[in-house]
Backbone as CSV, one residue per row, in Angstrom:
resi,resn,N_x,N_y,N_z,CA_x,CA_y,CA_z,C_x,C_y,C_z
1,MET,137.792,44.906,164.697,138.488,44.890,163.416,137.898,46.017,162.551
2,ALA,138.762,46.827,161.972,138.313,47.983,161.164,137.699,47.514,159.864
3,GLU,136.674,48.299,159.439,136.010,47.975,158.181,136.876,48.388,157.000
4,SER,136.773,47.571,155.952,137.560,47.868,154.744,136.903,49.007,153.973
5,GLN,137.685,49.904,153.469,137.198,51.041,152.697,137.815,51.003,151.315
6,SER,137.020,51.363,150.329,137.479,51.357,148.943,137.767,52.787,148.500
7,ASN,138.841,52.932,147.750,139.202,54.250,147.213,138.566,54.523,145.842
8,ALA,137.756,53.613,145.303,137.137,53.797,143.993,136.025,54.845,144.088
9,ARG,135.823,55.599,142.993,134.781,56.615,142.958,133.411,55.941,142.848
10,LEU,132.448,56.516,143.576,131.124,55.921,143.587,130.460,55.996,142.210
11,ARG,130.684,57.064,141.424,130.049,57.224,140.131,131.032,57.856,139.162
12,ALA,131.108,57.293,138.013,132.029,57.831,137.015,131.518,59.161,136.480
13,ASP,132.432,60.109,136.300,132.075,61.426,135.786,131.943,61.340,134.271
14,ALA,130.708,61.563,133.796,130.488,61.462,132.362,131.093,62.627,131.596
15,GLY,131.260,63.803,132.264,131.831,64.954,131.592,130.816,65.659,130.702
16,ALA,131.286,66.720,130.025,130.413,67.471,129.135,130.121,66.659,127.887
17,PRO,128.919,66.800,127.315,128.617,66.049,126.091,129.501,66.511,124.936
18,THR,129.773,65.584,124.070,130.652,65.893,122.932,129.906,66.525,121.764
19,SER,128.562,66.514,121.767,127.779,67.123,120.698,126.442,67.553,121.272
20,GLY,125.736,68.377,120.506,124.435,68.840,120.948,124.536,70.048,121.851
21,VAL,123.389,70.460,122.365,123.316,71.672,123.162,123.801,71.403,124.585
22,ILE,124.381,72.402,125.205,124.805,72.367,126.606,124.053,73.488,127.318
23,HIS,123.218,73.155,128.257,122.391,74.134,128.955,123.188,74.814,130.058
24,VAL,123.004,76.107,130.154,123.549,76.900,131.259,122.345,77.398,132.052
25,ARG,122.020,76.724,133.129,120.803,76.983,133.875,120.975,78.165,134.822
26,THR,119.911,78.985,134.905,119.856,80.088,135.862,118.518,80.013,136.571
27,ARG,118.527,79.993,137.876,117.287,79.890,138.642,116.563,81.240,138.594
28,LEU,115.365,81.248,138.032,114.572,82.457,137.911,113.547,82.516,139.021
29,THR,113.447,83.673,139.637,112.473,83.880,140.714,111.361,84.848,140.323
30,ALA,111.460,85.482,139.149,110.433,86.422,138.679,110.553,86.557,137.162
31,ASP,109.480,87.048,136.547,109.449,87.294,135.105,109.787,86.041,134.299
32,PHE,109.085,84.957,134.576,109.257,83.740,133.793,107.888,83.115,133.563
33,THR,107.811,82.229,132.593,106.569,81.575,132.193,106.784,80.066,132.175
34,VAL,105.832,79.326,132.732,105.893,77.873,132.738,105.333,77.380,131.409
35,LEU,106.112,76.611,130.688,105.745,76.119,129.367,105.956,74.617,129.332
36,SER,104.935,73.876,128.947,105.059,72.426,128.909,105.970,71.999,127.766
37,ASN,106.668,70.881,127.972,107.544,70.359,126.923,106.756,69.909,125.701
38,ALA,105.506,69.460,125.921,104.695,69.036,124.777,104.439,70.193,123.818
39,LEU,104.320,71.412,124.353,104.108,72.581,123.501,105.433,73.121,122.978
40,ALA,106.452,73.183,123.837,107.738,73.733,123.401,108.408,72.858,122.347
41,GLN,108.227,71.527,122.443,108.851,70.600,121.506,107.874,70.133,120.426
42,ARG,106.806,70.901,120.215,105.801,70.515,119.229,106.386,70.568,117.825
43,ARG,106.180,69.513,117.061,106.673,69.461,115.692,105.805,70.330,114.793
44,GLY,106.439,70.911,113.802,105.699,71.753,112.876,106.313,73.135,112.783
45,SER,105.470,74.138,112.737,105.916,75.510,112.521,106.499,76.102,113.795
46,ALA,107.646,76.765,113.655,108.236,77.482,114.784,107.423,78.721,115.139
47,VAL,106.697,79.281,114.165,105.853,80.439,114.452,104.723,80.052,115.405
48,THR,104.202,78.843,115.258,103.129,78.391,116.138,103.603,78.302,117.577
49,VAL,104.791,77.719,117.781,105.332,77.604,119.145,105.645,78.987,119.707
50,GLY,106.213,79.873,118.880,106.530,81.215,119.360,105.295,82.004,119.740
51,VAL,104.235,81.909,118.952,102.994,82.613,119.280,102.393,82.055,120.567
52,ALA,102.440,80.732,120.736,101.894,80.137,121.957,102.677,80.585,123.191
53,ALA,104.015,80.602,123.095,104.823,81.045,124.237,104.566,82.510,124.553
54,TYR,104.374,83.319,123.530,104.113,84.747,123.771,102.754,84.951,124.443
55,ILE,101.730,84.223,123.986,100.410,84.368,124.594,100.421,83.904,126.044
56,LEU,101.151,82.817,126.332,101.227,82.337,127.713,101.916,83.339,128.633
57,SER,102.810,84.156,128.094,103.527,85.123,128.925,102.742,86.397,129.188
58,LEU,101.591,86.572,128.525,100.813,87.804,128.689,99.862,87.698,129.874
59,PRO,99.585,88.801,130.538,98.587,88.760,131.618,97.180,88.656,131.056
60,ASP,96.234,88.281,131.915,94.842,88.163,131.501,94.317,89.520,131.057
61,GLY,93.523,89.477,129.996,92.932,90.699,129.483,93.719,91.373,128.381
62,THR,94.923,90.857,128.040,95.713,91.456,126.975,95.139,91.056,125.622
63,PRO,94.957,91.985,124.682,94.424,91.614,123.357,95.384,90.685,122.624
64,VAL,94.837,89.630,122.020,95.635,88.673,121.249,95.016,88.488,119.864
65,SER,94.456,89.564,119.308,93.912,89.479,117.959,95.059,89.407,116.950
66,ILE,94.714,89.179,115.698,95.730,89.062,114.662,96.494,90.371,114.508
67,SER,95.782,91.490,114.546,96.460,92.776,114.414,97.367,93.057,115.609
68,ALA,96.941,92.690,116.819,97.789,92.914,117.986,99.046,92.055,117.937
69,LEU,98.928,90.800,117.473,100.101,89.942,117.363,101.027,90.408,116.244
70,CYS,100.473,90.943,115.159,101.318,91.437,114.069,102.122,92.659,114.484
71,GLU,101.609,93.446,115.430,102.381,94.582,115.920,103.587,94.140,116.743
72,HIS,103.534,92.932,117.314,104.652,92.438,118.122,105.649,91.639,117.293
73,PHE,105.152,90.791,116.392,106.008,89.930,115.590,106.268,90.575,114.230
74,THR,107.346,90.143,113.602,107.672,90.626,112.257,106.943,89.845,111.178
75,GLU,106.366,88.698,111.503,105.611,87.934,110.515,104.313,88.656,110.166
76,GLY,103.796,88.374,108.981,102.556,88.985,108.537,101.341,88.263,109.080
77,GLU,100.165,88.803,108.713,98.922,88.274,109.254,98.611,86.872,108.732
78,ILE,99.182,86.482,107.582,98.907,85.142,107.055,99.536,84.091,107.958
79,LEU,100.815,84.282,108.314,101.489,83.309,109.183,100.903,83.331,110.595
80,ILE,100.539,84.521,111.087,99.984,84.603,112.439,98.627,83.903,112.495
81,SER,97.779,84.137,111.517,96.471,83.473,111.515,96.614,81.968,111.360
82,ARG,97.610,81.521,110.574,97.834,80.081,110.435,98.288,79.471,111.760
83,ALA,99.133,80.187,112.512,99.578,79.680,113.816,98.409,79.585,114.788
84,LEU,97.510,80.572,114.774,96.344,80.520,115.662,95.425,79.356,115.308
85,ARG,95.283,79.081,114.015,94.453,77.935,113.624,95.091,76.623,114.068
86,ASP,96.436,76.516,113.980,97.106,75.299,114.452,96.901,75.109,115.946
87,LEU,97.028,76.195,116.713,96.839,76.083,118.163,95.389,75.760,118.505
88,GLU,94.452,76.273,117.738,93.043,75.975,117.988,92.712,74.532,117.640
89,ALA,93.312,74.015,116.566,93.072,72.623,116.200,93.698,71.664,117.200
90,ALA,94.820,72.060,117.817,95.477,71.202,118.805,94.835,71.290,120.184
91,GLY,93.931,72.210,120.416,93.248,72.309,121.700,93.847,73.304,122.661
92,TYR,94.884,74.051,122.263,95.470,75.045,123.157,94.676,76.352,123.161
93,LEU,94.063,76.674,122.048,93.351,77.939,121.902,91.868,77.664,121.661
94,GLU,91.018,78.472,122.271,89.571,78.345,122.085,88.960,79.731,122.018
95,ARG,88.085,79.919,121.046,87.334,81.167,120.920,85.860,80.877,121.187
96,ARG,85.277,81.604,122.106,83.878,81.409,122.477,83.106,82.699,122.247
97,ARG,81.905,82.547,121.740,80.986,83.675,121.624,80.095,83.682,122.854
98,GLU,80.235,84.717,123.668,79.522,84.796,124.929,78.664,86.047,124.957
99,ARG,77.606,85.988,125.725,76.703,87.124,125.894,76.988,87.786,127.232
100,THR,77.234,89.091,127.206,77.507,89.831,128.430,76.202,90.087,129.186
101,PRO,76.281,90.473,130.452,75.043,90.785,131.196,74.231,91.898,130.563
102,THR,74.859,92.759,129.769,74.111,93.837,129.101,73.455,93.386,127.809
103,GLY,73.680,92.145,127.383,73.041,91.617,126.193,73.895,91.647,124.944
104,LYS,75.116,92.130,125.023,75.983,92.191,123.852,76.692,90.858,123.638
105,ILE,76.982,90.565,122.374,77.705,89.353,122.010,79.167,89.728,121.764
106,ARG,80.060,88.980,122.390,81.486,89.216,122.192,82.192,87.880,122.075
107,THR,83.358,87.923,121.464,84.190,86.726,121.301,85.292,86.749,122.351
108,ARG,85.329,85.742,123.199,86.353,85.614,124.246,87.344,84.540,123.836
109,THR,88.607,84.775,124.131,89.691,83.859,123.778,90.233,83.225,125.052
110,TYR,90.316,81.883,125.042,90.871,81.123,126.162,92.095,80.359,125.656
111,PHE,93.153,80.390,126.451,94.371,79.660,126.107,94.701,78.707,127.255
112,TYR,94.931,77.439,126.907,95.129,76.378,127.886,96.603,75.999,127.963
113,ASP,97.112,75.838,129.190,98.466,75.289,129.360,98.527,73.858,128.846
114,VAL,97.456,73.109,129.110,97.333,71.732,128.643,96.031,71.631,127.872
115,PRO,96.009,71.079,126.685,94.760,71.011,125.908,93.674,70.255,126.658
116,GLY,92.458,70.783,126.599,91.319,70.117,127.210,90.931,70.645,128.560
117,GLY,91.620,71.664,129.096,91.269,72.210,130.404,90.064,73.117,130.311
118,ASP,89.464,73.419,131.482,88.316,74.311,131.566,88.769,75.633,132.168
119,PRO,88.267,76.778,131.647,88.629,78.065,132.236,88.043,78.220,133.623
120,ALA,88.725,78.972,134.446,88.252,79.206,135.803,86.964,80.012,135.762
121,PRO,86.067,79.820,136.728,84.797,80.553,136.683,84.964,82.047,136.864
122,ASP,86.052,82.495,137.517,86.254,83.925,137.749,87.320,84.483,136.820
123,SER,87.417,83.956,135.587,88.462,84.396,134.672,88.072,85.629,133.876
124,ASP,86.862,86.190,134.112,86.431,87.365,133.357,87.160,88.584,133.888
125,PRO,88.033,89.235,133.076,88.803,90.354,133.594,87.996,91.639,133.724
126,ASP,86.859,91.739,133.045,86.101,92.985,133.095,84.623,92.702,133.351
127,PRO,84.277,92.225,134.538,82.856,91.971,134.818,82.086,93.286,134.897
128,ASP,80.817,93.185,134.644,79.951,94.352,134.684,79.285,94.404,136.052
129,PRO,79.706,95.359,136.931,79.112,95.366,138.278,77.665,95.820,138.279
130,ASP,77.247,96.565,137.212,75.883,97.078,137.217,74.862,96.065,136.712
131,GLY,75.278,95.093,135.900,74.349,94.139,135.320,74.017,93.010,136.275
132,SER,73.005,92.278,135.932,72.619,91.137,136.753,73.579,89.992,136.511
133,PRO,73.814,89.163,137.540,74.756,88.058,137.353,74.249,87.070,136.315
134,GLU,75.198,86.541,135.540,74.847,85.577,134.493,74.598,84.212,135.121
135,PRO,73.580,83.496,134.687,73.308,82.175,135.284,74.465,81.230,135.019
136,PRO,74.697,80.268,135.917,75.821,79.331,135.720,75.631,78.510,134.475
137,ARG,76.753,78.256,133.808,76.733,77.479,132.567,77.121,76.047,132.856
138,PRO,76.548,75.120,132.115,76.934,73.715,132.315,78.383,73.502,131.898
139,PRO,79.073,72.560,132.515,80.480,72.315,132.150,80.585,71.853,130.707
140,ARG,81.596,72.367,130.024,81.816,72.013,128.634,82.620,70.731,128.559
141,PRO,82.356,69.897,127.571,83.141,68.651,127.451,84.590,68.967,127.109
142,ARG,85.477,68.137,127.629,86.896,68.327,127.373,87.200,68.011,125.923
143,LYS,88.131,68.741,125.392,88.508,68.590,123.988,89.740,67.715,123.880
144,GLN,89.744,66.851,122.901,90.888,65.996,122.656,91.916,66.753,121.823
145,PRO,93.233,66.545,122.075,94.250,67.279,121.314,94.191,66.989,119.822
146,ALA,93.799,65.750,119.440,93.823,65.399,118.017,92.573,65.832,117.278
147,ALA,91.549,66.321,117.993,90.301,66.695,117.336,90.476,68.007,116.600
148,VAL,89.821,68.110,115.464,89.873,69.325,114.656,88.667,70.171,115.016
149,VAL,88.904,71.396,115.455,87.844,72.282,115.897,87.535,73.257,114.778
150,THR,86.264,73.434,114.490,85.862,74.407,113.474,86.102,75.811,113.998
151,PRO,86.838,76.651,113.278,87.153,77.991,113.787,85.887,78.810,113.989
152,ALA,85.832,79.484,115.154,84.724,80.376,115.451,84.943,81.712,114.754
153,PRO,83.907,82.548,114.668,84.086,83.863,114.030,85.141,84.665,114.750
154,THR,86.093,85.176,114.039,87.209,85.933,114.599,86.952,87.418,114.437
155,GLU,87.818,88.186,115.101,87.690,89.631,115.032,88.167,90.171,113.703
156,GLU,89.047,89.439,113.006,89.588,89.889,111.737,89.524,88.752,110.738
157,PRO,89.418,89.032,109.460,89.401,87.959,108.461,90.723,87.253,108.388
158,VAL,90.655,85.957,108.091,91.891,85.178,107.993,92.646,85.521,106.729
159,ALA,91.953,85.657,105.635,92.591,86.014,104.375,92.050,87.353,103.916
160,THR,92.879,88.126,103.263,92.525,89.457,102.818,92.403,89.479,101.315
161,PRO,91.653,90.441,100.741,91.578,90.552,99.289,92.909,90.859,98.671
162,VAL,93.830,91.453,99.473,95.150,91.761,98.940,95.883,90.487,98.565
163,GLN,95.783,89.455,99.417,96.442,88.198,99.127,95.834,87.543,97.891
164,ALA,94.501,87.524,97.793,93.862,86.874,96.662,94.203,87.570,95.361
165,GLU,94.266,88.899,95.377,94.571,89.612,94.141,96.026,89.419,93.758
166,ALA,96.935,89.387,94.758,98.347,89.225,94.440,98.630,87.847,93.869
167,GLU,97.845,86.836,94.282,98.109,85.489,93.796,97.564,85.262,92.390
168,THR,96.655,86.141,91.910,96.098,85.942,90.584,97.018,86.433,89.478
169,GLU,98.011,87.263,89.795,98.919,87.767,88.778,99.842,86.643,88.322
170,ALA,99.940,86.436,87.017,100.813,85.399,86.485,102.265,85.871,86.543
171,PRO,103.197,85.001,86.907,104.611,85.419,86.964,105.133,85.756,85.573
172,VAL,105.889,86.830,85.484,106.465,87.310,84.239,107.965,87.405,84.433
173,PRO,108.782,86.942,83.484,110.235,87.106,83.620,110.594,88.578,83.734
174,PHE,111.558,88.860,84.595,111.930,90.249,84.832,112.507,90.886,83.571
175,ALA,113.219,90.109,82.757,113.826,90.669,81.548,112.777,91.057,80.506
176,GLU,111.586,90.447,80.546,110.541,90.737,79.577,109.540,91.777,80.071
177,ALA,109.720,92.293,81.261,108.783,93.282,81.801,108.972,94.628,81.112
178,ASP,107.915,95.441,81.158,107.944,96.767,80.540,108.938,97.650,81.291
179,PRO,109.941,98.218,80.616,110.924,99.067,81.337,110.283,100.294,81.972
180,ARG,109.249,100.871,81.329,108.597,102.032,81.928,107.902,101.660,83.238
181,ALA,107.233,100.507,83.255,106.564,100.073,84.482,107.585,99.742,85.571
182,ILE,108.692,99.113,85.209,109.731,98.799,86.199,110.309,100.081,86.781
183,ALA,110.488,101.108,85.942,111.026,102.380,86.442,110.058,103.040,87.420
184,VAL,108.753,102.954,87.144,107.773,103.523,88.068,107.788,102.787,89.404
185,LEU,107.847,101.457,89.360,107.849,100.675,90.606,109.137,100.870,91.388
186,ALA,110.260,100.982,90.698,111.537,101.170,91.404,111.627,102.533,92.061
187,ALA,110.920,103.525,91.512,110.978,104.882,92.071,110.020,105.083,93.239
188,LEU,109.210,104.081,93.578,108.261,104.246,94.687,108.972,104.416,96.018
189,ARG,110.146,103.806,96.171,110.860,103.906,97.452,111.331,105.336,97.727
190,ARG,111.414,106.166,96.703,111.776,107.564,96.937,110.658,108.318,97.644
191,VAL,109.419,107.909,97.407,108.281,108.530,98.086,108.072,107.906,99.458
192,ASP,108.127,106.581,99.548,107.967,105.856,100.815,109.063,104.802,100.886
193,PRO,110.032,104.919,101.793,111.137,103.948,101.852,110.681,102.524,102.134
194,ARG,109.451,102.323,102.595,108.977,100.965,102.876,108.605,100.206,101.614
195,LEU,108.414,100.898,100.499,107.973,100.261,99.258,109.181,99.727,98.496
196,VAL,109.859,98.775,99.095,111.003,98.111,98.467,110.513,96.794,97.871
197,LEU,110.722,96.608,96.579,110.222,95.442,95.863,111.384,94.628,95.332
198,SER,111.198,93.325,95.282,112.171,92.444,94.652,111.924,92.407,93.143
199,GLU,112.865,91.793,92.414,112.688,91.700,90.961,111.466,90.872,90.605
200,GLN,111.209,89.806,91.341,110.046,88.971,91.053,108.743,89.724,91.329
201,GLU,108.700,90.487,92.420,107.498,91.253,92.731,107.282,92.364,91.698
202,ALA,108.361,93.039,91.301,108.224,94.094,90.294,107.759,93.533,88.954
203,ALA,108.284,92.351,88.567,107.856,91.736,87.308,106.397,91.312,87.370
204,ARG,105.901,90.916,88.549,104.494,90.524,88.672,103.562,91.734,88.635
205,LEU,104.037,92.896,89.097,103.203,94.096,89.098,103.325,94.905,87.816
206,ALA,104.362,94.637,87.014,104.605,95.450,85.819,103.452,95.429,84.827
207,PRO,102.793,94.283,84.531,101.674,94.333,83.572,100.544,95.259,84.000
208,ALA,100.244,95.302,85.300,99.175,96.194,85.759,99.575,97.655,85.592
209,VAL,100.835,97.980,85.893,101.299,99.361,85.710,101.285,99.728,84.228
210,THR,101.636,98.776,83.359,101.602,99.042,81.917,100.191,99.364,81.459
211,ARG,99.197,98.676,81.992,97.803,98.972,81.625,97.412,100.379,82.058
212,TRP,97.902,100.812,83.223,97.597,102.166,83.687,98.263,103.203,82.782
213,LEU,99.482,102.953,82.374,100.160,103.891,81.485,99.509,103.913,80.106
214,ALA,99.054,102.747,79.637,98.391,102.693,78.335,97.048,103.400,78.347
215,ALA,96.435,103.552,79.519,95.152,104.249,79.614,95.301,105.759,79.542
216,GLY,96.533,106.250,79.434,96.759,107.689,79.300,97.248,108.371,80.554
217,LEU,97.528,107.628,81.650,98.010,108.243,82.872,99.523,108.428,82.806
218,LEU,99.999,109.499,83.394,101.423,109.769,83.466,102.041,108.951,84.601
219,PRO,103.353,108.700,84.542,104.006,107.986,85.659,103.803,108.657,87.004
220,THR,103.744,109.986,87.030,103.494,110.677,88.299,102.095,110.391,88.835
221,HIS,101.111,110.239,87.931,99.759,109.904,88.379,99.723,108.507,88.999
222,VAL,100.423,107.551,88.390,100.460,106.193,88.936,101.156,106.186,90.294
223,THR,102.240,106.949,90.415,102.956,107.015,91.695,102.085,107.609,92.786
224,ASP,101.357,108.673,92.469,100.465,109.282,93.468,99.365,108.314,93.889
225,HIS,98.853,107.542,92.941,97.790,106.582,93.285,98.311,105.460,94.188
226,LEU,99.531,105.020,93.973,100.065,103.899,94.746,100.575,104.317,96.117
227,THR,100.931,105.555,96.311,101.531,106.000,97.576,100.607,106.860,98.415
228,ALA,99.401,107.127,97.979,98.498,107.996,98.735,97.846,107.228,99.871
229,ARG,97.835,107.832,101.047,97.124,107.314,102.239,97.492,105.865,102.552
230,LEU,98.788,105.591,102.618,99.236,104.258,103.017,99.095,104.097,104.525
231,PRO,98.853,102.875,105.027,98.726,102.685,106.483,100.056,102.908,107.188
232,ASP,99.969,103.216,108.481,101.181,103.433,109.266,101.980,102.156,109.445
233,HIS,101.296,101.029,109.557,101.962,99.738,109.750,101.453,98.780,108.673
234,PHE,102.382,98.135,107.983,102.037,97.140,106.974,101.833,95.791,107.649
235,LEU,100.673,95.162,107.418,100.405,93.823,107.927,100.746,92.750,106.898
236,THR,101.227,93.146,105.755,101.592,92.203,104.707,102.698,92.818,103.877
237,ARG,103.127,92.118,102.859,104.183,92.618,101.996,103.704,93.844,101.216
238,PRO,104.600,94.830,100.954,104.169,96.003,100.176,103.649,95.635,98.790
239,ALA,104.183,94.554,98.192,103.739,94.178,96.851,102.263,93.821,96.832
240,ARG,101.729,93.248,97.893,100.313,92.878,97.923,99.425,94.110,98.040
241,ILE,99.888,95.134,98.758,99.121,96.375,98.827,99.091,97.056,97.466
242,LEU,100.237,97.069,96.777,100.281,97.681,95.455,99.426,96.898,94.463
243,ALA,99.437,95.565,94.562,98.618,94.750,93.665,97.132,95.012,93.886
244,TYR,96.740,95.231,95.124,95.333,95.520,95.409,94.914,96.867,94.821
245,ARG,95.822,97.840,94.841,95.493,99.154,94.292,95.531,99.167,92.766
246,LEU,96.227,98.214,92.159,96.325,98.156,90.706,95.383,97.127,90.096
247,LYS,94.474,96.567,90.888,93.674,95.452,90.385,92.679,95.883,89.316
248,GLU,92.290,97.166,89.287,91.329,97.654,88.304,92.044,98.534,87.294
249,THR,91.693,98.370,86.024,92.274,99.177,84.961,91.522,100.502,84.863
250,PRO,92.226,101.640,84.866,91.518,102.922,84.801,90.864,103.137,83.454
251,LEU,89.878,104.008,83.418,89.154,104.325,82.191,90.030,105.186,81.297
252,GLY,90.187,104.771,80.044,91.022,105.512,79.116,90.317,106.741,78.566
253,LEU,91.095,107.651,78.016,90.540,108.867,77.435,89.864,108.546,76.101
254,PRO,88.702,109.151,75.818,88.051,108.903,74.518,88.856,109.529,73.386
255,ALA,88.821,108.897,72.220,89.538,109.407,71.057,88.822,110.634,70.510
256,PRO,89.531,111.741,70.272,88.873,112.950,69.757,88.403,112.756,68.326
257,ALA,87.292,113.452,67.955,86.773,113.389,66.594,87.735,114.075,65.632
258,ARG,87.627,113.685,64.341,88.545,114.241,63.353,88.328,115.736,63.161
259,GLY,87.055,116.166,63.056,86.780,117.578,62.867,87.180,118.404,64.073
260,ALA,86.889,117.872,65.262,87.265,118.604,66.476,88.769,118.713,66.600
261,GLU,89.483,117.645,66.191,90.942,117.700,66.269,91.505,118.759,65.332
262,LEU,90.936,118.858,64.105,91.424,119.869,63.174,91.079,121.274,63.634
263,SER,89.876,121.418,64.245,89.499,122.748,64.716,90.374,123.200,65.867
264,GLU,90.753,122.257,66.745,91.645,122.636,67.825,93.053,122.915,67.317
265,ARG,93.434,122.191,66.279,94.779,122.364,65.778,94.905,123.634,64.935
266,ARG,93.809,124.065,64.222,93.824,125.247,63.355,92.745,126.218,63.828
267,PRO,93.080,127.246,64.580,92.064,128.211,65.024,91.547,129.037,63.850
268,ALA,90.285,129.463,63.938,89.670,130.260,62.879,90.328,131.631,62.790
269,VAL,90.596,132.104,61.541,91.228,133.402,61.291,90.205,134.302,60.600
270,VAL,90.002,135.518,61.136,89.060,136.478,60.551,89.694,137.070,59.288
271,PRO,88.987,137.119,58.157,89.586,137.627,56.903,89.866,139.127,56.967
272,MET,90.720,139.568,56.037,91.113,140.971,55.928,90.303,141.636,54.808
273,TRP,89.776,142.872,55.083,88.996,143.652,54.117,89.560,145.074,54.042
274,ASN,89.248,145.767,52.911,89.567,147.182,52.770,88.333,148.011,53.075
275,CYS,88.539,149.077,53.878,87.420,149.928,54.284,86.869,150.663,53.068
276,ASP,85.530,150.728,53.005,84.892,151.427,51.887,85.030,152.944,52.001
277,GLY,85.341,153.444,53.208,85.443,154.878,53.374,86.856,155.414,53.236
278,CYS,87.829,154.775,53.928,89.208,155.257,53.933,90.176,154.301,53.252
279,ASP,89.682,153.222,52.768,90.488,152.218,52.069,91.596,151.630,52.968
280,ARG,91.384,151.691,54.283,92.351,151.104,55.216,91.982,149.644,55.474
281,GLY,93.004,148.785,55.620,92.736,147.383,55.865,92.271,147.111,57.290
282,PHE,91.303,146.225,57.414,90.823,145.827,58.748,90.270,144.412,58.663
283,ARG,90.174,143.754,59.797,89.665,142.377,59.887,88.240,142.397,60.415
284,ALA,87.380,141.695,59.709,85.983,141.602,60.109,85.372,140.394,59.429
285,ALA,84.225,139.985,59.902,83.563,138.834,59.301,82.964,139.175,57.939
286,GLU,82.573,140.455,57.739,81.973,140.882,56.476,82.632,142.185,56.031
287,PRO,82.628,142.479,54.717,83.199,143.748,54.254,82.322,144.935,54.659
288,GLY,82.907,146.155,54.623,82.192,147.367,55.011,83.158,148.452,55.411
289,ARG,82.799,149.205,56.442,83.637,150.280,56.935,84.378,149.828,58.188
290,CYS,85.537,150.450,58.430,86.319,150.142,59.633,85.663,150.790,60.844
291,ARG,86.241,150.555,62.001,85.646,151.061,63.236,85.702,152.578,63.305
292,ASP,86.811,153.212,62.824,86.913,154.670,62.883,85.881,155.333,61.971
293,CYS,85.705,154.782,60.763,84.701,155.358,59.861,83.299,155.219,60.423
294,ARG,83.016,154.108,61.051,81.680,153.949,61.633,81.464,154.935,62.774
295,SER,82.513,155.220,63.533,82.380,156.200,64.616,82.129,157.601,64.071
296,ARG,82.853,157.990,62.977,82.620,159.310,62.394,81.212,159.434,61.822
297,ASP,80.715,158.397,61.195,79.357,158.417,60.663,78.336,158.594,61.772
298,GLN,78.574,157.982,62.936,77.632,158.128,64.043,77.657,159.551,64.598
299,LEU,78.872,160.179,64.643,78.960,161.561,65.141,78.257,162.531,64.179
300,ARG,78.405,162.329,62.872,77.733,163.194,61.924,76.212,163.056,62.018
301,ALA,75.772,161.847,62.201,74.324,161.651,62.299,73.760,162.272,63.565
302,ALA,74.564,162.278,64.638,74.098,162.865,65.887,74.155,164.388,65.854
303,GLY,75.134,164.988,65.062,75.287,166.442,64.996,74.321,167.048,64.045
């Protein structure tokens, strides 16, 4: 007797989702990076996840300092340093101060796929073949993801004086700012197209520019001071660089004395006299004979 067969489908087709993302998968065989979902789906700053994914994609030995990351990303050094601190606190990033076989102290950076792992013993990309081998180190305790790690000394400062000086300026309404100072700041882009300022940034810098103008400097002098020897790459907003250069008030010109001012304004005039010999007018400090009469008197005395 033949077995009964059913024409019903074994599994209902759910179809495409009606909302949310739809993945289009492509099997990659090269140029890809394995990233854990715990890191990719980490709550918080998107800059932190992006910096972590970028560091994981780099080969061993690639510099990952703040300046190197700022050259790759459009974010400034404040956001990049904050992302590195978040990754270090979560256990993904570790900075160690190690002594090389030659006796030098250097800071090595380790990045973990999973927080709490130990670096491989042969992870040193630039061993010193001439030095003596370093004695084995005891295993380091594993770090918990929730533990807060005190940041080790970094290659670059986390905060710059430019940021501190820019934050000390009190906000000023743009309509109440000095028009002369606003004109100087707006004209900076003609010298360097990167010096583009918003109205809020210009209003915050205007009081400092006004102090420079009040000290007796011309607008061209202020422009030369703000645009001279600028770096090739800005690691922060242009307004913070300008605020750092304007943080000190220049020395004003001393007020001239009253007598000196009158003497400069009215030059001394030699009085006019009549010559005692030829009665011709001439200028001299004292009365007497003119130059021609004195010359004739000298010739007669010599003859």
